[in-house]
XYZ file of C-alpha atoms in Angstrom:
730
model
C -67.737 -42.684 11.936
C -65.249 -43.857 14.565
C -65.569 -42.432 18.058
C -62.893 -41.533 20.613
C -62.260 -44.147 23.303
C -65.205 -44.706 25.634
C -62.930 -44.227 28.621
C -62.192 -40.691 27.495
C -65.891 -39.881 27.010
C -66.715 -41.310 30.394
C -63.927 -39.546 32.302
C -65.438 -36.099 32.825
C -62.513 -34.690 34.920
C -60.093 -35.743 32.191
C -62.240 -34.102 29.480
C -62.448 -30.902 31.503
C -58.664 -30.894 31.930
C -58.166 -31.409 28.197
C -60.620 -28.614 27.372
C -58.891 -26.238 29.777
C -55.521 -26.759 28.109
C -54.110 -23.932 25.959
C -52.926 -26.602 23.529
C -55.132 -27.863 20.704
C -55.574 -31.652 21.021
C -56.854 -33.767 18.128
C -57.506 -37.503 17.953
C -57.698 -39.292 14.612
C -58.657 -42.858 13.781
C -56.847 -45.351 11.608
C -58.326 -43.685 8.506
C -56.766 -40.399 9.673
C -60.229 -38.893 10.204
C -60.721 -36.609 13.230
C -62.734 -38.228 16.012
C -62.067 -35.722 18.805
C -60.983 -32.084 19.369
C -60.770 -30.260 22.676
C -61.993 -26.741 23.345
C -58.396 -25.508 23.093
C -58.573 -26.414 19.381
C -61.664 -24.264 18.963
C -60.056 -21.382 20.827
C -56.883 -21.576 18.721
C -58.374 -22.142 15.263
C -62.016 -21.058 15.599
C -63.523 -24.356 14.316
C -66.463 -25.957 16.152
C -66.407 -29.755 16.594
C -69.100 -30.384 13.958
C -66.910 -28.583 11.378
C -63.938 -30.855 12.009
C -65.101 -34.285 13.123
C -65.003 -36.902 10.384
C -62.611 -34.870 8.199
C -58.883 -35.039 7.554
C -57.107 -32.503 9.728
C -55.055 -31.386 6.737
C -58.242 -30.415 4.869
C -59.145 -28.120 7.762
C -55.883 -26.430 8.716
C -53.565 -26.262 5.684
C -53.523 -22.964 3.822
C -51.810 -21.041 1.010
C -48.422 -20.743 2.714
C -48.311 -24.039 4.551
C -45.452 -26.419 3.873
C -46.455 -28.479 0.773
C -44.299 -31.387 1.932
C -45.783 -31.525 5.425
C -48.080 -34.559 4.861
C -45.314 -36.638 3.302
C -43.002 -35.789 6.213
C -45.677 -36.808 8.721
C -46.312 -40.156 7.036
C -42.586 -40.869 6.835
C -42.004 -40.007 10.494
C -44.966 -42.007 11.741
C -43.939 -45.013 9.671
C -40.339 -45.095 10.877
C -40.530 -43.629 14.375
C -44.152 -43.864 15.408
C -44.112 -40.162 16.175
C -43.462 -36.835 14.492
C -42.529 -33.293 15.659
C -42.163 -30.059 13.706
C -42.947 -26.346 13.654
C -45.266 -25.377 10.839
C -47.703 -22.770 9.544
C -51.426 -23.574 9.710
C -54.547 -21.439 9.223
C -57.545 -20.663 11.388
C -61.207 -20.764 10.312
C -60.927 -16.997 9.523
C -57.852 -17.592 7.372
C -55.437 -16.167 9.921
C -52.028 -17.871 9.920
C -50.954 -19.688 13.067
C -47.446 -20.937 13.696
C -47.678 -24.064 15.818
C -45.457 -26.691 17.373
C -46.935 -29.989 16.139
C -46.406 -33.227 18.110
C -48.020 -36.408 16.701
C -47.930 -39.790 18.439
C -49.416 -43.090 17.269
C -52.285 -44.328 19.471
C -53.569 -47.808 18.639
C -56.714 -49.359 20.043
C -54.746 -51.943 22.051
C -53.427 -49.184 24.242
C -56.840 -47.588 24.588
C -56.350 -45.054 21.822
C -58.586 -44.235 18.840
C -56.631 -46.540 16.565
C -54.834 -43.713 14.729
C -52.939 -40.836 16.343
C -53.065 -38.053 18.886
C -51.880 -34.614 17.745
C -50.964 -31.798 20.133
C -50.692 -28.290 18.587
C -49.071 -25.480 20.607
C -49.446 -21.883 19.421
C -45.976 -20.404 18.827
C -47.143 -17.610 16.515
C -45.695 -14.783 18.581
C -42.368 -16.556 19.058
C -42.225 -17.541 15.413
C -43.191 -14.054 14.233
C -40.456 -12.562 16.319
C -37.954 -15.192 15.216
C -38.728 -14.996 11.500
C -39.072 -11.251 11.310
C -36.047 -10.561 13.452
C -33.930 -13.118 11.607
C -34.781 -11.735 8.182
C -34.473 -8.066 9.164
C -31.189 -8.578 11.001
C -29.830 -10.573 8.082
C -30.821 -7.683 5.838
C -28.936 -5.248 8.063
C -25.848 -7.447 8.035
C -26.058 -7.619 4.243
C -26.302 -3.803 4.083
C -29.769 -3.768 2.525
C -31.023 -0.216 1.926
C -33.553 1.004 4.478
C -36.402 1.006 1.945
C -35.716 -2.641 1.065
C -35.600 -3.606 4.742
C -38.923 -1.910 5.406
C -40.476 -3.547 2.333
C -39.306 -6.898 3.699
C -41.093 -6.169 7.004
C -44.299 -5.238 5.174
C -44.220 -8.403 3.045
C -43.652 -10.634 6.088
C -46.475 -8.958 8.017
C -48.882 -9.314 5.092
C -47.906 -13.001 4.767
C -48.685 -13.608 8.439
C -51.848 -11.494 8.406
C -53.214 -11.458 4.820
C -56.153 -9.273 5.798
C -53.909 -6.230 6.340
C -51.918 -3.931 4.070
C -48.843 -2.541 5.843
C -47.024 0.743 5.362
C -43.978 2.305 7.025
C -43.325 6.045 6.912
C -40.346 7.992 8.246
C -40.626 11.403 9.906
C -37.758 13.745 8.993
C -36.181 16.518 11.074
C -38.692 19.049 9.700
C -41.678 16.921 10.785
C -42.514 15.792 7.252
C -43.639 12.312 6.254
C -41.303 10.295 4.009
C -42.661 6.941 2.703
C -40.228 4.060 3.217
C -42.336 1.057 2.185
C -45.955 0.334 1.298
C -45.876 -2.467 -1.287
C -49.611 -3.098 -1.018
C -50.657 0.524 -1.670
C -50.765 2.244 -5.079
C -47.492 4.165 -5.797
C -49.516 7.332 -6.397
C -50.520 7.372 -2.717
C -46.890 7.195 -1.565
C -45.935 9.982 -3.944
C -48.748 12.168 -2.614
C -47.790 11.506 1.027
C -44.112 12.357 0.508
C -43.331 15.666 2.192
C -46.696 16.156 3.921
C -46.472 17.541 7.484
C -47.555 15.633 10.554
C -50.310 17.269 12.555
C -53.394 16.855 14.777
C -55.687 16.003 11.800
C -53.282 14.327 9.374
C -54.958 10.955 8.893
C -53.911 8.047 11.065
C -50.147 8.171 10.407
C -49.585 11.923 10.542
C -51.719 12.164 13.680
C -49.991 9.217 15.392
C -46.602 10.818 14.682
C -47.867 14.165 15.979
C -49.406 12.745 19.161
C -46.746 10.088 19.770
C -49.409 7.437 20.485
C -51.254 4.855 18.312
C -54.265 6.126 16.375
C -56.966 3.649 15.275
C -59.557 4.840 12.755
C -62.181 2.088 12.363
C -64.061 3.863 9.566
C -62.166 6.195 7.265
C -65.403 7.321 5.626
C -66.657 9.085 8.766
C -63.620 9.948 10.886
C -62.677 13.695 10.766
C -58.960 12.853 10.999
C -59.229 11.674 7.396
C -61.064 14.665 5.918
C -57.995 15.803 3.941
C -56.904 12.302 2.886
C -60.157 10.400 2.226
C -60.267 11.179 -1.489
C -56.606 10.181 -1.927
C -57.166 6.697 -0.492
C -60.647 6.052 -1.901
C -59.465 4.274 -5.091
C -57.344 1.851 -3.023
C -60.409 0.321 -1.316
C -59.089 0.652 2.264
C -61.756 1.371 4.861
C -59.851 1.466 8.170
C -56.362 2.267 9.395
C -54.430 1.646 12.594
C -51.110 3.473 12.876
C -48.495 3.308 15.625
C -45.542 5.696 16.134
C -42.000 4.321 15.754
C -39.772 5.854 18.444
C -35.998 5.840 18.780
C -34.129 5.072 22.003
C -34.708 8.637 23.252
C -38.471 8.471 22.703
C -38.396 10.725 19.641
C -40.901 9.768 16.927
C -38.931 8.783 13.807
C -41.684 7.062 11.818
C -45.041 5.283 11.776
C -46.119 1.681 11.190
C -49.672 1.284 9.861
C -52.147 -1.505 9.123
C -54.866 -0.796 6.543
C -58.060 -2.927 6.392
C -60.538 -3.346 3.571
C -63.531 -3.280 5.892
C -64.417 -0.993 8.823
C -62.759 -2.617 11.820
C -60.057 -2.311 14.428
C -56.995 -4.436 15.194
C -57.289 -7.820 16.873
C -54.908 -9.630 19.239
C -52.728 -10.969 16.417
C -52.311 -7.471 14.994
C -51.255 -6.110 18.358
C -48.693 -8.879 18.660
C -47.407 -8.266 15.129
C -47.008 -4.550 15.702
C -45.281 -5.149 19.019
C -42.640 -7.210 17.231
C -42.279 -4.888 14.231
C -42.018 -1.533 15.999
C -38.754 -2.503 17.677
C -37.267 -3.821 14.425
C -38.355 -0.737 12.481
C -36.908 1.591 15.113
C -33.644 -0.350 15.067
C -33.421 -0.176 11.273
C -34.313 3.540 11.075
C -31.874 4.480 13.837
C -29.135 2.400 12.212
C -29.774 4.129 8.898
C -29.651 7.542 10.572
C -26.347 6.610 12.209
C -24.957 5.466 8.871
C -26.052 8.746 7.305
C -24.391 10.727 10.103
C -21.179 8.739 9.679
C -21.376 9.275 5.936
C -21.869 13.011 6.402
C -18.955 13.191 8.832
C -16.775 11.300 6.375
C -17.841 13.049 3.181
C -19.469 16.371 4.053
C -18.261 19.532 5.728
C -19.825 19.814 9.164
C -20.125 23.622 9.021
C -21.463 24.429 5.542
C -22.968 21.070 4.624
C -21.028 21.059 1.357
C -19.119 17.979 0.161
C -15.653 17.862 1.718
C -12.399 17.268 -0.134
C -12.772 13.468 -0.271
C -16.365 13.616 -1.504
C -15.629 16.343 -4.052
C -12.601 14.563 -5.500
C -14.550 11.315 -5.829
C -17.529 12.996 -7.536
C -15.297 15.149 -9.716
C -13.376 12.090 -10.879
C -16.603 10.472 -12.097
C -17.757 13.708 -13.751
C -14.456 14.138 -15.599
C -14.676 10.536 -16.824
C -18.051 11.340 -18.369
C -16.776 14.565 -19.930
C -13.757 12.711 -21.311
C -15.960 10.049 -22.861
C -18.263 12.622 -24.489
C -15.415 14.913 -25.554
C -16.852 17.875 -23.636
C -14.919 20.619 -21.773
C -15.119 21.577 -18.106
C -13.742 24.198 -15.739
C -12.381 23.928 -12.205
C -12.711 27.083 -10.104
C -10.581 27.449 -6.966
C -11.979 30.160 -4.670
C -10.172 31.640 -1.674
C -11.667 34.437 0.439
C -9.609 37.618 0.777
C -8.657 38.701 4.325
C -10.860 36.039 5.918
C -8.506 35.785 8.887
C -9.272 39.411 9.645
C -12.907 38.478 10.263
C -11.923 35.773 12.767
C -9.467 38.103 14.508
C -11.770 41.134 14.766
C -15.274 39.622 15.036
C -14.553 36.151 16.387
C -14.728 32.658 14.960
C -18.527 32.523 15.217
C -18.718 35.419 12.763
C -16.185 33.694 10.539
C -18.301 30.529 10.543
C -21.422 32.526 9.667
C -19.548 34.162 6.789
C -18.426 30.788 5.417
C -21.983 29.441 5.549
C -23.323 32.479 3.700
C -20.591 32.216 1.051
C -21.400 28.505 0.607
C -25.082 29.351 0.160
C -24.404 32.049 -2.416
C -21.962 29.936 -4.390
C -24.432 27.045 -4.455
C -27.101 29.356 -5.858
C -24.769 30.223 -8.747
C -24.468 26.591 -9.856
C -26.408 24.532 -12.349
C -27.783 21.114 -11.441
C -24.921 19.307 -13.196
C -22.146 21.318 -11.465
C -20.240 20.273 -8.338
C -19.142 22.272 -5.299
C -17.049 21.449 -2.244
C -15.246 23.061 0.674
C -11.618 21.988 0.747
C -10.523 23.591 4.027
C -10.739 26.885 5.876
C -11.916 29.561 3.436
C -11.161 27.527 0.295
C -13.991 26.415 -1.984
C -13.787 24.540 -5.274
C -16.317 24.128 -8.092
C -16.406 21.912 -11.176
C -18.494 23.319 -14.017
C -19.463 20.613 -16.500
C -19.753 21.264 -20.241
C -18.236 24.699 -19.751
C -15.885 26.492 -22.152
C -13.321 29.120 -21.118
C -15.499 32.137 -21.830
C -18.421 30.635 -19.910
C -16.122 29.830 -16.971
C -14.889 33.429 -16.831
C -18.464 34.732 -16.925
C -19.482 32.334 -14.151
C -16.504 33.434 -12.016
C -17.448 37.102 -12.486
C -21.014 36.321 -11.376
C -19.696 34.588 -8.279
C -17.418 37.507 -7.388
C -20.340 39.869 -7.822
C -22.651 37.675 -5.760
C -20.153 37.349 -2.904
C -19.469 41.094 -2.847
C -23.082 41.931 -2.037
C -23.195 43.112 1.609
C -23.812 40.368 4.162
C -25.320 40.693 7.604
C -22.906 38.819 9.863
C -24.143 38.834 13.477
C -25.663 42.281 13.068
C -22.694 43.810 11.248
C -22.577 44.583 7.533
C -19.708 42.816 5.801
C -18.538 42.872 2.186
C -16.778 39.650 1.223
C -14.110 39.600 -1.467
C -12.466 36.559 -2.999
C -9.824 35.482 -5.505
C -10.612 32.823 -8.108
C -8.259 30.633 -10.111
C -9.568 28.771 -13.168
C -8.133 25.620 -14.774
C -9.768 24.214 -17.906
C -10.408 20.538 -18.665
C -8.758 18.964 -20.595
C -6.350 21.710 -21.737
C -4.905 22.445 -18.265
C -5.102 18.892 -16.958
C -6.857 15.579 -17.530
C -7.053 14.478 -13.884
C -8.793 16.190 -10.987
C -5.582 16.403 -8.923
C -3.803 18.230 -11.751
C -6.707 20.620 -12.334
C -6.918 21.346 -8.621
C -3.203 22.136 -8.397
C -3.281 24.383 -11.469
C -6.422 26.229 -10.347
C -4.759 26.795 -6.956
C -1.732 28.310 -8.707
C -3.983 30.592 -10.748
C -5.834 31.652 -7.576
C -2.550 32.527 -5.863
C -1.611 34.648 -8.873
C -4.969 36.426 -8.746
C -4.514 37.126 -5.048
C -0.995 38.533 -5.524
C -1.884 40.607 -8.603
C -5.149 42.134 -7.487
C -7.503 40.873 -4.805
C -11.142 40.173 -5.650
C -10.260 39.086 -9.154
C -9.932 35.962 -11.259
C -7.024 34.436 -13.132
C -6.849 31.713 -15.777
C -4.103 29.146 -15.386
C -1.104 29.321 -17.714
C 1.945 27.139 -18.289
C 4.145 30.007 -17.052
C 2.383 29.848 -13.661
C 3.122 26.150 -13.440
C 6.778 26.759 -14.246
C 7.046 29.396 -11.507
C 5.230 27.149 -9.047
C 7.587 24.275 -9.779
C 10.574 26.563 -9.314
C 9.223 27.804 -6.016
C 8.580 24.243 -4.793
C 12.144 23.285 -5.735
C 13.448 26.391 -3.975
C 11.549 25.501 -0.802
C 12.887 21.939 -0.786
C 16.445 23.160 -1.300
C 16.087 25.821 1.404
C 14.733 23.276 3.856
C 17.730 21.046 3.164
C 20.175 23.949 3.404
C 18.794 24.912 6.814
C 18.989 21.329 8.037
C 22.598 21.035 6.878
C 23.515 24.607 8.004
C 24.771 25.536 4.554
C 23.624 29.155 4.730
C 26.147 31.823 5.679
C 26.133 35.337 7.093
C 27.631 38.461 5.628
C 28.082 41.597 7.723
C 27.689 45.190 6.558
C 29.401 47.930 8.546
C 27.445 50.791 10.110
C 29.575 53.880 10.754
C 29.137 57.014 12.824
C 28.048 60.020 10.819
C 30.369 62.483 12.575
C 33.328 60.109 12.184
C 32.716 57.823 9.160
C 35.765 55.719 9.915
C 34.411 54.725 13.334
C 32.358 51.517 13.515
C 28.929 51.796 15.118
C 28.045 48.126 14.554
C 27.373 45.578 11.830
C 24.174 44.197 10.338
C 24.017 40.412 9.855
C 22.579 39.429 6.476
C 21.777 35.852 5.379
C 23.403 34.545 2.199
C 22.854 31.272 0.327
C 25.326 29.812 -2.130
C 23.569 26.899 -3.889
C 25.844 24.259 -5.485
C 23.917 24.391 -8.786
C 22.122 27.740 -8.852
C 24.932 29.828 -7.453
C 24.174 32.759 -5.164
C 20.426 32.871 -4.382
C 19.462 36.443 -3.449
C 17.612 37.014 -0.150
C 14.773 38.625 -2.115
C 14.048 35.132 -3.466
C 14.535 32.812 -0.512
C 13.306 35.007 2.372
C 9.696 35.204 0.971
C 9.776 31.424 0.426
C 10.843 30.944 4.039
C 7.961 33.177 5.139
C 5.347 31.295 3.092
C 6.588 27.803 3.949
C 6.852 28.317 7.701
C 10.666 28.075 7.743
C 11.216 31.702 8.677
C 11.343 31.220 12.441
C 13.890 28.420 12.088
C 15.907 30.685 9.777
C 15.630 33.560 12.270
C 16.885 31.463 15.177
C 19.792 30.167 13.076
C 20.722 33.711 12.028
C 20.601 34.924 15.641
C 22.747 32.055 16.921
C 25.271 32.387 14.075
C 25.580 36.162 14.527
C 26.101 35.806 18.297
C 28.751 33.123 17.751
C 30.593 35.351 15.268
C 30.490 38.423 17.518
C 31.872 36.347 20.385
C 34.638 35.000 18.107
C 35.605 38.504 16.906
C 35.888 39.774 20.453
C 37.954 36.766 21.467
C 40.282 37.585 18.551
C 40.601 41.216 19.669
C 38.400 42.792 16.988
C 36.277 45.638 18.297
C 32.690 45.238 17.016
C 30.326 47.201 19.285
C 27.175 45.259 18.380
C 25.496 43.172 15.697
C 22.059 43.981 14.250
C 19.841 40.962 13.577
C 16.575 40.992 11.607
C 13.702 39.247 13.407
C 10.791 37.930 11.341
C 7.334 39.172 12.186
C 6.161 35.566 12.418
C 8.737 34.849 15.100
C 6.866 37.286 17.336
C 3.910 34.877 17.204
C 5.999 32.359 19.174
C 5.223 32.730 22.858
C 8.807 31.878 23.909
C 10.621 34.171 21.436
C 12.071 36.436 24.149
C 13.427 33.437 26.032
C 14.917 31.962 22.840
C 16.760 35.244 22.162
C 18.117 35.317 25.723
C 19.229 31.680 25.453
C 21.193 32.444 22.262
C 23.082 35.290 23.954
C 23.742 33.192 27.052
C 25.256 30.380 24.973
C 27.858 32.797 23.564
C 28.521 34.915 26.657
C 26.896 38.105 25.318
C 24.724 40.766 26.935
C 21.502 42.324 25.716
C 23.202 45.532 24.506
C 25.531 43.492 22.282
C 22.659 42.746 19.900
C 20.276 45.131 18.153
C 16.987 43.512 17.130
C 15.557 44.865 13.871
C 11.787 44.618 13.320
C 9.528 45.750 10.501
C 6.497 47.997 10.683
C 4.275 44.899 10.342
C 5.481 43.827 13.803
C 4.868 47.301 15.179
C 1.305 47.285 13.790
C 0.542 43.726 14.959
C -2.075 43.894 17.704
C -1.841 40.236 18.728
C -1.372 39.845 22.470
C 1.527 37.419 21.922
C 3.381 39.977 19.749
C 2.913 42.772 22.267
C 3.982 40.465 25.090
C 7.200 39.548 23.237
C 8.019 43.199 22.542
C 7.534 44.110 26.194
C 9.529 41.072 27.360
C 12.491 41.900 25.084
C 12.442 45.526 26.166
C 12.255 44.461 29.800
C 15.368 42.311 29.375
C 17.321 45.298 28.054
C 17.233 44.644 24.298
C 17.143 47.551 21.884
C 14.622 47.456 19.027
C 15.325 48.993 15.637
C 12.509 49.827 13.182
C 13.659 48.765 9.702
C 12.721 50.480 6.403
C 11.110 53.419 8.186
C 9.076 55.592 5.840
C 7.981 52.932 3.374
C 4.978 51.564 5.301
C 2.410 53.067 7.631
C 5.019 54.889 9.722
C 2.476 55.546 12.440
C 3.829 58.084 14.894
C 1.452 56.809 17.559
C 3.245 53.454 17.529
C 6.611 55.164 17.833
C 5.269 56.840 20.950
C 3.786 53.684 22.479
C 6.393 51.023 21.680
C 9.985 50.821 23.001
C 11.764 51.661 19.720
C 15.338 52.939 20.155
C 16.452 53.195 16.514
C 14.953 54.100 13.119
C 16.454 52.860 9.861
C 15.795 55.386 7.104
C 14.973 53.486 3.919
C 17.441 53.758 1.044
C 14.690 55.072 -1.244
C 14.926 58.418 0.567
C 18.719 58.397 0.699
C 19.112 57.796 -3.032
C 17.105 60.932 -3.879
C 18.657 63.289 -1.337
C 20.757 65.201 -3.881
C 17.957 65.479 -6.461
C 14.602 65.596 -4.666
C 13.482 68.413 -2.344
C 10.706 66.123 -1.136
C 13.150 63.409 -0.101
C 15.265 65.973 1.714
C 12.231 67.447 3.525
C 11.018 64.021 4.624
C 14.485 63.015 5.798
C 14.807 66.199 7.847
C 11.427 65.408 9.426
C 12.510 61.873 10.335
C 15.762 63.130 11.857
C 13.869 65.733 13.862
C 11.283 63.260 15.131
C 13.954 60.734 16.108
C 16.012 63.381 17.884
C 12.941 64.540 19.818
C 12.144 60.964 20.874
C 15.743 60.121 21.765
C 16.108 57.622 18.916
C 19.110 56.873 16.732
C 18.668 57.131 12.936
C 20.584 54.801 10.618
C 20.540 55.942 6.969
C 20.662 52.908 4.649
C 21.972 52.783 1.100
C 24.564 55.591 1.304
C 26.530 55.244 -1.915
C 27.870 58.699 -2.806
C 29.930 61.330 -1.100
C 27.155 63.835 -1.782
C 24.672 61.767 0.169
C 27.153 61.349 3.013
C 27.885 65.042 3.205
C 24.201 66.002 3.210
C 23.382 63.492 5.967
C 26.451 64.555 7.956
C 25.451 68.203 7.628
C 21.950 67.460 8.946
C 23.128 65.471 11.943
C 22.390 61.900 10.849
C 24.105 59.862 13.587
C 24.743 56.546 11.724
C 25.175 55.590 8.065
C 25.273 52.294 6.198
C 25.944 51.610 2.527
C 28.376 50.665 -0.211
C 30.241 53.955 0.254
C 31.602 52.518 3.522
C 31.481 48.812 2.802
C 29.276 46.197 1.192
C 28.067 43.097 3.099
C 31.209 41.019 3.738
C 32.038 37.497 4.903
C 33.529 37.381 8.437
C 37.177 37.195 7.290
C 36.761 40.094 4.865
C 35.086 42.175 7.546
C 38.090 41.513 9.779
C 40.305 42.843 6.981
C 38.022 45.860 6.701
C 38.354 46.453 10.447
C 42.132 46.264 10.202
C 42.149 48.692 7.268
C 39.997 51.156 9.175
C 42.233 50.917 12.213
C 45.302 51.685 10.037
C 43.773 54.775 8.435
C 44.915 58.128 9.839
C 42.267 60.013 11.752
């Protein structure tokens, strides 16, 4: 067998320097047989000189995952260049993989070499592990691989680098329960058994490592007490030892575990420590990224309060469900649920109580569903459910169960609360083939249920859709009419009771002449204005128009003492209402006593601070307030005492029955007496007969209004009325 150069054997300092090197150095002769290795080779690969000398280096170091084309590449490089350099995977005497940087240079005898080559091998295992693992895991993240696939990739790479280990990665959820992510080398039955088990102080290696927050090495599963509850589960797998390390997020919170299992009693070696050091960071990054994606997904598709799917998620899921029902020819039902008087809970108990109520309703509704049904929260107190394979009768029964379930008393922040709701039902496919259509029709049915009788259900009908379409068209037309100022005002005279020919004032009443529909009565368009949010705009227009007309009459010499204007209750929710009223009068050169502001009992009963502030501000600026339709609502005398009301308008329902009903007469006398005692003026509305006039006159009613004296008139006709009254003999 060839020997290394005599000069090398003789130079002891040089040999010591070569042996001290961290690099593995190999000399081969012209037959490519090893003639020399330094001690660095033994340290790196574990082979003693007598096990290597006289053999081909490839027979010693190549293993199952080494590059099969490596030898051909070496021969080609040496032949053309006289040298060769690469990074490759070799194996130690124990079979452990070693990534090395390989540098081979020719060394002929003429230059004092062994006549073959000198090979220098530098251990780059840690760098290569980090590079390969990180590259593959990060590529997987970029390609949106699921978390389980990413973790399986890590386990496979680790087991390729260290074949003696079986790797597993477990997540730890918010409840402290283990959730297997990847363990390709373990039997599936083990992963199934581990799923949902709690971490703890004696929960094997992984559960204990997660509980303690530090690595736990069990060198012999058969004897370690940490494994008492898990030994039988793992016995068929043949593992004898386990080393588990906690995976922590950037805050230090344990979010998982990374474990190595061994098939003989032992602990981890240096390579294992290096592998785990690389993998823990990658696993933490992947788990945190997945958690962030889940949070983003929940924010995008789930309601943050109740945890139910939001509108976008529900519509997407419902669309897929309807496609399946359509294909199978099966029916379905969409239930639209709206809580009754939910706003009252927020106003009286606070928004925290309202949130608690919504969560409890969501929980109860979810309990009423089958596995194949869908539920979502659309917005506010609106919930929607899609019942699959459900006929009309079954849908009605389900809705009744839900109403009953919601009406059971709830404990909301220590207070008992009974929740009521209204439910609209639209059937698939009879009431609509698409989710948007079903949702719209169920909403219409719910609105009908709420208006007919709260805490009830209503099935959709074509008549509802017709009315809804008409209302939508009415709203669009009203919005356009307001924008183009195509509404008008009519004025109804109010006369003094003791002198019916003498004008007390006029009431301004909105009128709408539509080019196609003709005259639209206020009973139709005023509620639409209320519901659509146009009422405050309409109120401000009416106020400005009435002030402009009063100013014009006075400029023309017509004596109109004042004009009464109806203010919407919703206008009192505007913080600057009082200032807006003052601005309207200022624009037309009027004073506060030129306008009488009519309010309803709903305003008087409204306890909102903004409403009370507006009432006080208007009173403080000298405006008189008139209470409209007195006697038809709550008519609370305490409010009459507390609020600055200067006039009561007696509803026409009492006036119409004065000549026939003792009860109507008694109530009217009471109202007149109360008003007189409080220094208030009473205006009797709806006076149509001489008998009614005479009775009211006899009982001291100060002001009357009705068709007997004049119907609501356009401005020019009212001027004619004024002239006619002035010409009449007194």
